[in-house]
JSON list of C-alpha atoms and ligand atoms in Angstrom, two decimals:
[
{"chain": "K", "resi": 8, "resn": "UNK", "atom": "CA", "xyz": [-118.00, 140.16, 102.45]},
{"chain": "K", "resi": 9, "resn": "UNK", "atom": "CA", "xyz": [-118.49, 137.91, 99.42]},
{"chain": "K", "resi": 10, "resn": "UNK", "atom": "CA", "xyz": [-116.36, 134.81, 99.30]},
{"chain": "K", "resi": 11, "resn": "UNK", "atom": "CA", "xyz": [-113.51, 134.84, 96.81]},
{"chain": "K", "resi": 12, "resn": "UNK", "atom": "CA", "xyz": [-113.46, 132.35, 93.96]},
{"chain": "K", "resi": 13, "resn": "UNK", "atom": "CA", "xyz": [-110.65, 130.89, 91.89]},
{"chain": "K", "resi": 14, "resn": "UNK", "atom": "CA", "xyz": [-111.02, 133.90, 89.57]},
{"chain": "K", "resi": 15, "resn": "UNK", "atom": "CA", "xyz": [-109.58, 136.25, 92.22]},
{"chain": "K", "resi": 16, "resn": "UNK", "atom": "CA", "xyz": [-106.47, 134.05, 92.35]},
{"chain": "K", "resi": 17, "resn": "UNK", "atom": "CA", "xyz": [-106.20, 134.16, 88.55]},
{"chain": "K", "resi": 18, "resn": "UNK", "atom": "CA", "xyz": [-106.56, 137.97, 88.60]},
{"chain": "K", "resi": 19, "resn": "UNK", "atom": "CA", "xyz": [-103.75, 138.21, 91.19]},
{"chain": "K", "resi": 20, "resn": "UNK", "atom": "CA", "xyz": [-101.67, 135.75, 89.10]},
{"chain": "K", "resi": 21, "resn": "UNK", "atom": "CA", "xyz": [-101.46, 133.36, 92.06]},
{"chain": "K", "resi": 22, "resn": "UNK", "atom": "CA", "xyz": [-102.55, 130.38, 89.96]},
{"chain": "K", "resi": 23, "resn": "UNK", "atom": "CA", "xyz": [-101.86, 129.73, 86.29]},
{"chain": "K", "resi": 24, "resn": "UNK", "atom": "CA", "xyz": [-104.29, 130.72, 83.56]},
{"chain": "K", "resi": 25, "resn": "UNK", "atom": "CA", "xyz": [-103.96, 131.68, 79.91]},
{"chain": "K", "resi": 26, "resn": "UNK", "atom": "CA", "xyz": [-104.39, 135.42, 80.47]},
{"chain": "K", "resi": 27, "resn": "UNK", "atom": "CA", "xyz": [-104.88, 137.28, 77.18]},
{"chain": "K", "resi": 28, "resn": "UNK", "atom": "CA", "xyz": [-105.52, 140.77, 78.59]},
{"chain": "K", "resi": 29, "resn": "UNK", "atom": "CA", "xyz": [-105.32, 142.61, 81.90]},
{"chain": "K", "resi": 30, "resn": "UNK", "atom": "CA", "xyz": [-105.64, 146.22, 83.01]},
{"chain": "K", "resi": 31, "resn": "UNK", "atom": "CA", "xyz": [-106.57, 148.03, 86.22]},
{"chain": "K", "resi": 32, "resn": "UNK", "atom": "CA", "xyz": [-110.27, 147.13, 85.86]},
{"chain": "K", "resi": 33, "resn": "UNK", "atom": "CA", "xyz": [-110.61, 143.78, 84.11]},
{"chain": "K", "resi": 34, "resn": "UNK", "atom": "CA", "xyz": [-108.80, 140.53, 83.35]},
{"chain": "K", "resi": 35, "resn": "UNK", "atom": "CA", "xyz": [-109.44, 138.17, 80.42]},
{"chain": "K", "resi": 36, "resn": "UNK", "atom": "CA", "xyz": [-108.31, 134.56, 80.21]},
{"chain": "K", "resi": 37, "resn": "UNK", "atom": "CA", "xyz": [-109.16, 131.46, 78.18]},
{"chain": "K", "resi": 38, "resn": "UNK", "atom": "CA", "xyz": [-111.88, 129.21, 79.57]},
{"chain": "K", "resi": 39, "resn": "UNK", "atom": "CA", "xyz": [-110.42, 125.96, 80.90]},
{"chain": "K", "resi": 40, "resn": "UNK", "atom": "CA", "xyz": [-113.22, 124.01, 79.21]},
{"chain": "K", "resi": 41, "resn": "UNK", "atom": "CA", "xyz": [-113.78, 125.80, 75.89]},
{"chain": "K", "resi": 42, "resn": "UNK", "atom": "CA", "xyz": [-117.15, 125.39, 74.16]},
{"chain": "K", "resi": 43, "resn": "UNK", "atom": "CA", "xyz": [-115.89, 126.83, 70.85]},
{"chain": "K", "resi": 44, "resn": "UNK", "atom": "CA", "xyz": [-112.54, 127.63, 69.15]},
{"chain": "K", "resi": 45, "resn": "UNK", "atom": "CA", "xyz": [-112.51, 130.97, 70.99]},
{"chain": "K", "resi": 46, "resn": "UNK", "atom": "CA", "xyz": [-113.88, 130.91, 74.53]},
{"chain": "K", "resi": 47, "resn": "UNK", "atom": "CA", "xyz": [-112.53, 133.66, 76.75]},
{"chain": "K", "resi": 48, "resn": "UNK", "atom": "CA", "xyz": [-113.79, 134.89, 80.11]},
{"chain": "K", "resi": 49, "resn": "UNK", "atom": "CA", "xyz": [-113.61, 138.62, 80.80]},
{"chain": "K", "resi": 50, "resn": "UNK", "atom": "CA", "xyz": [-113.97, 139.44, 84.48]},
{"chain": "K", "resi": 51, "resn": "UNK", "atom": "CA", "xyz": [-113.95, 142.61, 86.57]},
{"chain": "K", "resi": 52, "resn": "UNK", "atom": "CA", "xyz": [-110.94, 142.64, 88.90]},
{"chain": "K", "resi": 53, "resn": "UNK", "atom": "CA", "xyz": [-113.24, 143.56, 91.78]},
{"chain": "K", "resi": 54, "resn": "UNK", "atom": "CA", "xyz": [-115.31, 140.70, 93.18]},
{"chain": "K", "resi": 55, "resn": "UNK", "atom": "CA", "xyz": [-118.99, 141.03, 92.24]},
{"chain": "K", "resi": 56, "resn": "UNK", "atom": "CA", "xyz": [-120.66, 137.65, 92.91]},
{"chain": "K", "resi": 57, "resn": "UNK", "atom": "CA", "xyz": [-123.66, 137.94, 90.57]},
{"chain": "K", "resi": 58, "resn": "UNK", "atom": "CA", "xyz": [-125.37, 140.45, 88.32]},
{"chain": "K", "resi": 59, "resn": "UNK", "atom": "CA", "xyz": [-127.81, 140.95, 91.20]},
{"chain": "K", "resi": 60, "resn": "UNK", "atom": "CA", "xyz": [-124.95, 142.54, 93.17]},
{"chain": "K", "resi": 61, "resn": "UNK", "atom": "CA", "xyz": [-124.11, 145.16, 90.53]},
{"chain": "K", "resi": 62, "resn": "UNK", "atom": "CA", "xyz": [-124.29, 148.81, 91.62]},
{"chain": "K", "resi": 63, "resn": "UNK", "atom": "CA", "xyz": [-123.60, 152.12, 89.90]},
{"chain": "K", "resi": 64, "resn": "UNK", "atom": "CA", "xyz": [-120.07, 152.00, 91.37]},
{"chain": "K", "resi": 65, "resn": "UNK", "atom": "CA", "xyz": [-119.33, 149.08, 89.05]},
{"chain": "K", "resi": 66, "resn": "UNK", "atom": "CA", "xyz": [-120.35, 150.80, 85.83]},
{"chain": "K", "resi": 67, "resn": "UNK", "atom": "CA", "xyz": [-116.84, 151.74, 84.73]},
{"chain": "K", "resi": 68, "resn": "UNK", "atom": "CA", "xyz": [-115.49, 148.20, 85.15]},
{"chain": "K", "resi": 69, "resn": "UNK", "atom": "CA", "xyz": [-118.55, 146.62, 83.57]},
{"chain": "K", "resi": 70, "resn": "UNK", "atom": "CA", "xyz": [-118.39, 149.00, 80.61]},
{"chain": "K", "resi": 71, "resn": "UNK", "atom": "CA", "xyz": [-114.76, 147.97, 80.18]},
{"chain": "K", "resi": 72, "resn": "UNK", "atom": "CA", "xyz": [-115.89, 144.35, 79.74]},
{"chain": "K", "resi": 73, "resn": "UNK", "atom": "CA", "xyz": [-117.43, 145.37, 76.42]},
{"chain": "K", "resi": 74, "resn": "UNK", "atom": "CA", "xyz": [-114.51, 147.43, 75.10]},
{"chain": "K", "resi": 75, "resn": "UNK", "atom": "CA", "xyz": [-112.16, 144.59, 75.96]},
{"chain": "K", "resi": 76, "resn": "UNK", "atom": "CA", "xyz": [-114.54, 142.03, 74.38]},
{"chain": "K", "resi": 77, "resn": "UNK", "atom": "CA", "xyz": [-114.48, 144.02, 71.13]},
{"chain": "K", "resi": 78, "resn": "UNK", "atom": "CA", "xyz": [-110.67, 144.27, 71.23]},
{"chain": "K", "resi": 79, "resn": "UNK", "atom": "CA", "xyz": [-110.21, 140.56, 71.91]},
{"chain": "K", "resi": 80, "resn": "UNK", "atom": "CA", "xyz": [-112.69, 139.64, 69.16]},
{"chain": "K", "resi": 81, "resn": "UNK", "atom": "CA", "xyz": [-110.58, 141.69, 66.73]},
{"chain": "K", "resi": 82, "resn": "UNK", "atom": "CA", "xyz": [-107.35, 140.11, 68.03]},
{"chain": "K", "resi": 83, "resn": "UNK", "atom": "CA", "xyz": [-108.85, 136.62, 67.63]},
{"chain": "K", "resi": 84, "resn": "UNK", "atom": "CA", "xyz": [-110.04, 137.48, 64.10]},
{"chain": "K", "resi": 85, "resn": "UNK", "atom": "CA", "xyz": [-113.68, 136.64, 64.86]},
{"chain": "K", "resi": 86, "resn": "UNK", "atom": "CA", "xyz": [-115.15, 140.15, 64.87]},
{"chain": "K", "resi": 87, "resn": "UNK", "atom": "CA", "xyz": [-116.45, 140.11, 61.30]},
{"chain": "K", "resi": 88, "resn": "UNK", "atom": "CA", "xyz": [-117.97, 136.62, 61.42]},
{"chain": "K", "resi": 89, "resn": "UNK", "atom": "CA", "xyz": [-119.39, 137.35, 64.85]},
{"chain": "K", "resi": 90, "resn": "UNK", "atom": "CA", "xyz": [-119.51, 135.86, 68.30]},
{"chain": "K", "resi": 91, "resn": "UNK", "atom": "CA", "xyz": [-121.66, 135.66, 71.42]},
{"chain": "K", "resi": 92, "resn": "UNK", "atom": "CA", "xyz": [-121.30, 137.38, 74.80]},
{"chain": "K", "resi": 93, "resn": "UNK", "atom": "CA", "xyz": [-122.93, 135.56, 77.71]},
{"chain": "K", "resi": 94, "resn": "UNK", "atom": "CA", "xyz": [-123.31, 136.33, 81.39]},
{"chain": "K", "resi": 95, "resn": "UNK", "atom": "CA", "xyz": [-125.02, 133.74, 83.58]},
{"chain": "K", "resi": 96, "resn": "UNK", "atom": "CA", "xyz": [-126.78, 134.56, 86.85]},
{"chain": "K", "resi": 97, "resn": "UNK", "atom": "CA", "xyz": [-127.52, 132.13, 89.66]},
{"chain": "K", "resi": 98, "resn": "UNK", "atom": "CA", "xyz": [-128.96, 128.62, 89.34]},
{"chain": "K", "resi": 99, "resn": "UNK", "atom": "CA", "xyz": [-131.40, 129.04, 86.51]},
{"chain": "K", "resi": 100, "resn": "UNK", "atom": "CA", "xyz": [-128.78, 130.96, 84.53]},
{"chain": "K", "resi": 101, "resn": "UNK", "atom": "CA", "xyz": [-126.31, 128.11, 85.03]},
{"chain": "K", "resi": 102, "resn": "UNK", "atom": "CA", "xyz": [-123.76, 130.19, 86.94]},
{"chain": "K", "resi": 103, "resn": "UNK", "atom": "CA", "xyz": [-120.96, 128.04, 88.35]},
{"chain": "K", "resi": 104, "resn": "UNK", "atom": "CA", "xyz": [-118.39, 130.61, 89.48]},
{"chain": "K", "resi": 105, "resn": "UNK", "atom": "CA", "xyz": [-119.72, 133.39, 91.72]},
{"chain": "K", "resi": 106, "resn": "UNK", "atom": "CA", "xyz": [-117.51, 136.18, 90.40]},
{"chain": "K", "resi": 107, "resn": "UNK", "atom": "CA", "xyz": [-119.32, 137.71, 87.45]},
{"chain": "K", "resi": 108, "resn": "UNK", "atom": "CA", "xyz": [-117.75, 137.09, 84.09]},
{"chain": "K", "resi": 109, "resn": "UNK", "atom": "CA", "xyz": [-118.56, 137.67, 80.46]},
{"chain": "K", "resi": 110, "resn": "UNK", "atom": "CA", "xyz": [-118.09, 134.65, 78.19]},
{"chain": "K", "resi": 111, "resn": "UNK", "atom": "CA", "xyz": [-116.76, 135.61, 74.74]},
{"chain": "K", "resi": 112, "resn": "UNK", "atom": "CA", "xyz": [-117.55, 132.63, 72.53]},
{"chain": "K", "resi": 113, "resn": "UNK", "atom": "CA", "xyz": [-116.87, 132.35, 68.80]},
{"chain": "K", "resi": 114, "resn": "UNK", "atom": "CA", "xyz": [-114.86, 130.84, 66.00]},
{"chain": "K", "resi": 115, "resn": "UNK", "atom": "CA", "xyz": [-117.76, 128.75, 64.71]},
{"chain": "K", "resi": 116, "resn": "UNK", "atom": "CA", "xyz": [-121.45, 129.24, 64.00]},
{"chain": "K", "resi": 117, "resn": "UNK", "atom": "CA", "xyz": [-123.07, 128.98, 67.42]},
{"chain": "K", "resi": 118, "resn": "UNK", "atom": "CA", "xyz": [-126.61, 128.11, 66.40]},
{"chain": "K", "resi": 119, "resn": "UNK", "atom": "CA", "xyz": [-129.73, 129.24, 68.23]},
{"chain": "K", "resi": 120, "resn": "UNK", "atom": "CA", "xyz": [-129.17, 131.23, 71.42]},
{"chain": "K", "resi": 121, "resn": "UNK", "atom": "CA", "xyz": [-130.85, 128.74, 73.73]},
{"chain": "K", "resi": 122, "resn": "UNK", "atom": "CA", "xyz": [-130.07, 125.14, 72.89]},
{"chain": "K", "resi": 123, "resn": "UNK", "atom": "CA", "xyz": [-129.67, 121.96, 74.90]},
{"chain": "K", "resi": 124, "resn": "UNK", "atom": "CA", "xyz": [-125.97, 122.83, 75.23]},
{"chain": "K", "resi": 125, "resn": "UNK", "atom": "CA", "xyz": [-126.83, 126.05, 76.99]},
{"chain": "K", "resi": 126, "resn": "UNK", "atom": "CA", "xyz": [-125.24, 128.48, 74.54]},
{"chain": "W", "resi": 4, "resn": "AMP", "atom": "P1", "xyz": [-120.41, 130.05, 84.54]},
{"chain": "W", "resi": 4, "resn": "AMP", "atom": "O1", "xyz": [-121.16, 128.76, 84.38]},
{"chain": "W", "resi": 4, "resn": "AMP", "atom": "O2", "xyz": [-120.99, 131.16, 83.71]},
{"chain": "W", "resi": 4, "resn": "AMP", "atom": "O3", "xyz": [-120.20, 130.42, 85.99]},
{"chain": "W", "resi": 4, "resn": "AMP", "atom": "O4", "xyz": [-119.00, 129.79, 83.87]},
{"chain": "W", "resi": 4, "resn": "AMP", "atom": "C1", "xyz": [-117.87, 129.43, 84.61]},
{"chain": "W", "resi": 4, "resn": "AMP", "atom": "C2", "xyz": [-116.79, 129.12, 83.59]},
{"chain": "W", "resi": 4, "resn": "AMP", "atom": "O5", "xyz": [-115.54, 129.15, 84.25]},
{"chain": "W", "resi": 4, "resn": "AMP", "atom": "C3", "xyz": [-116.93, 127.73, 82.95]},
{"chain": "W", "resi": 4, "resn": "AMP", "atom": "O6", "xyz": [-117.04, 127.87, 81.54]},
{"chain": "W", "resi": 4, "resn": "AMP", "atom": "C4", "xyz": [-115.64, 127.02, 83.37]},
{"chain": "W", "resi": 4, "resn": "AMP", "atom": "O7", "xyz": [-115.14, 126.17, 82.36]},
{"chain": "W", "resi": 4, "resn": "AMP", "atom": "C5", "xyz": [-114.71, 128.20, 83.65]},
{"chain": "W", "resi": 4, "resn": "AMP", "atom": "N1", "xyz": [-113.62, 127.94, 84.59]},
{"chain": "W", "resi": 4, "resn": "AMP", "atom": "C6", "xyz": [-113.72, 127.39, 85.83]},
{"chain": "W", "resi": 4, "resn": "AMP", "atom": "N2", "xyz": [-112.50, 127.34, 86.41]},
{"chain": "W", "resi": 4, "resn": "AMP", "atom": "C7", "xyz": [-111.63, 127.90, 85.53]},
{"chain": "W", "resi": 4, "resn": "AMP", "atom": "C8", "xyz": [-110.23, 128.15, 85.54]},
{"chain": "W", "resi": 4, "resn": "AMP", "atom": "N3", "xyz": [-109.46, 127.81, 86.59]},
{"chain": "W", "resi": 4, "resn": "AMP", "atom": "N4", "xyz": [-109.66, 128.72, 84.45]},
{"chain": "W", "resi": 4, "resn": "AMP", "atom": "C9", "xyz": [-110.42, 129.05, 83.38]},
{"chain": "W", "resi": 4, "resn": "AMP", "atom": "N5", "xyz": [-111.74, 128.86, 83.32]},
{"chain": "W", "resi": 4, "resn": "AMP", "atom": "C10", "xyz": [-112.34, 128.28, 84.36]}
]
């Protein structure tokens, strides 16, 4: 069994977070250390530690990450200007929390995809 992270506690509403969306498959909340005016994490409610652990059983939840990202981008008013979706995997990807999550980052021009700031 994979070890739970702080994100499971956020999903279960056991610790505070600025949750902007939740349904039976995914939860979205504002990043505690935002890298841009909009920085929201969208996570499957089920614990999947890394992208390497993804199976076909997860496809519905992982597809939902994208429909929710598009909805939140519209709600935040950044859909037309654009934004970036990021998912980090393991050490070289810079993953810090081992419960996969999609970063939705926008609200300013983000520059080149790979920069010294990692975005
Ligand atoms: P990653 O490096 O892709 O694993 O990203 C982990 C992200 O989780 C970072 O951007 C952190 O700022 C964010 N984070 C860590 N703990 C919390 C928390 N309690 N609430 C919201 N965001 C968090």
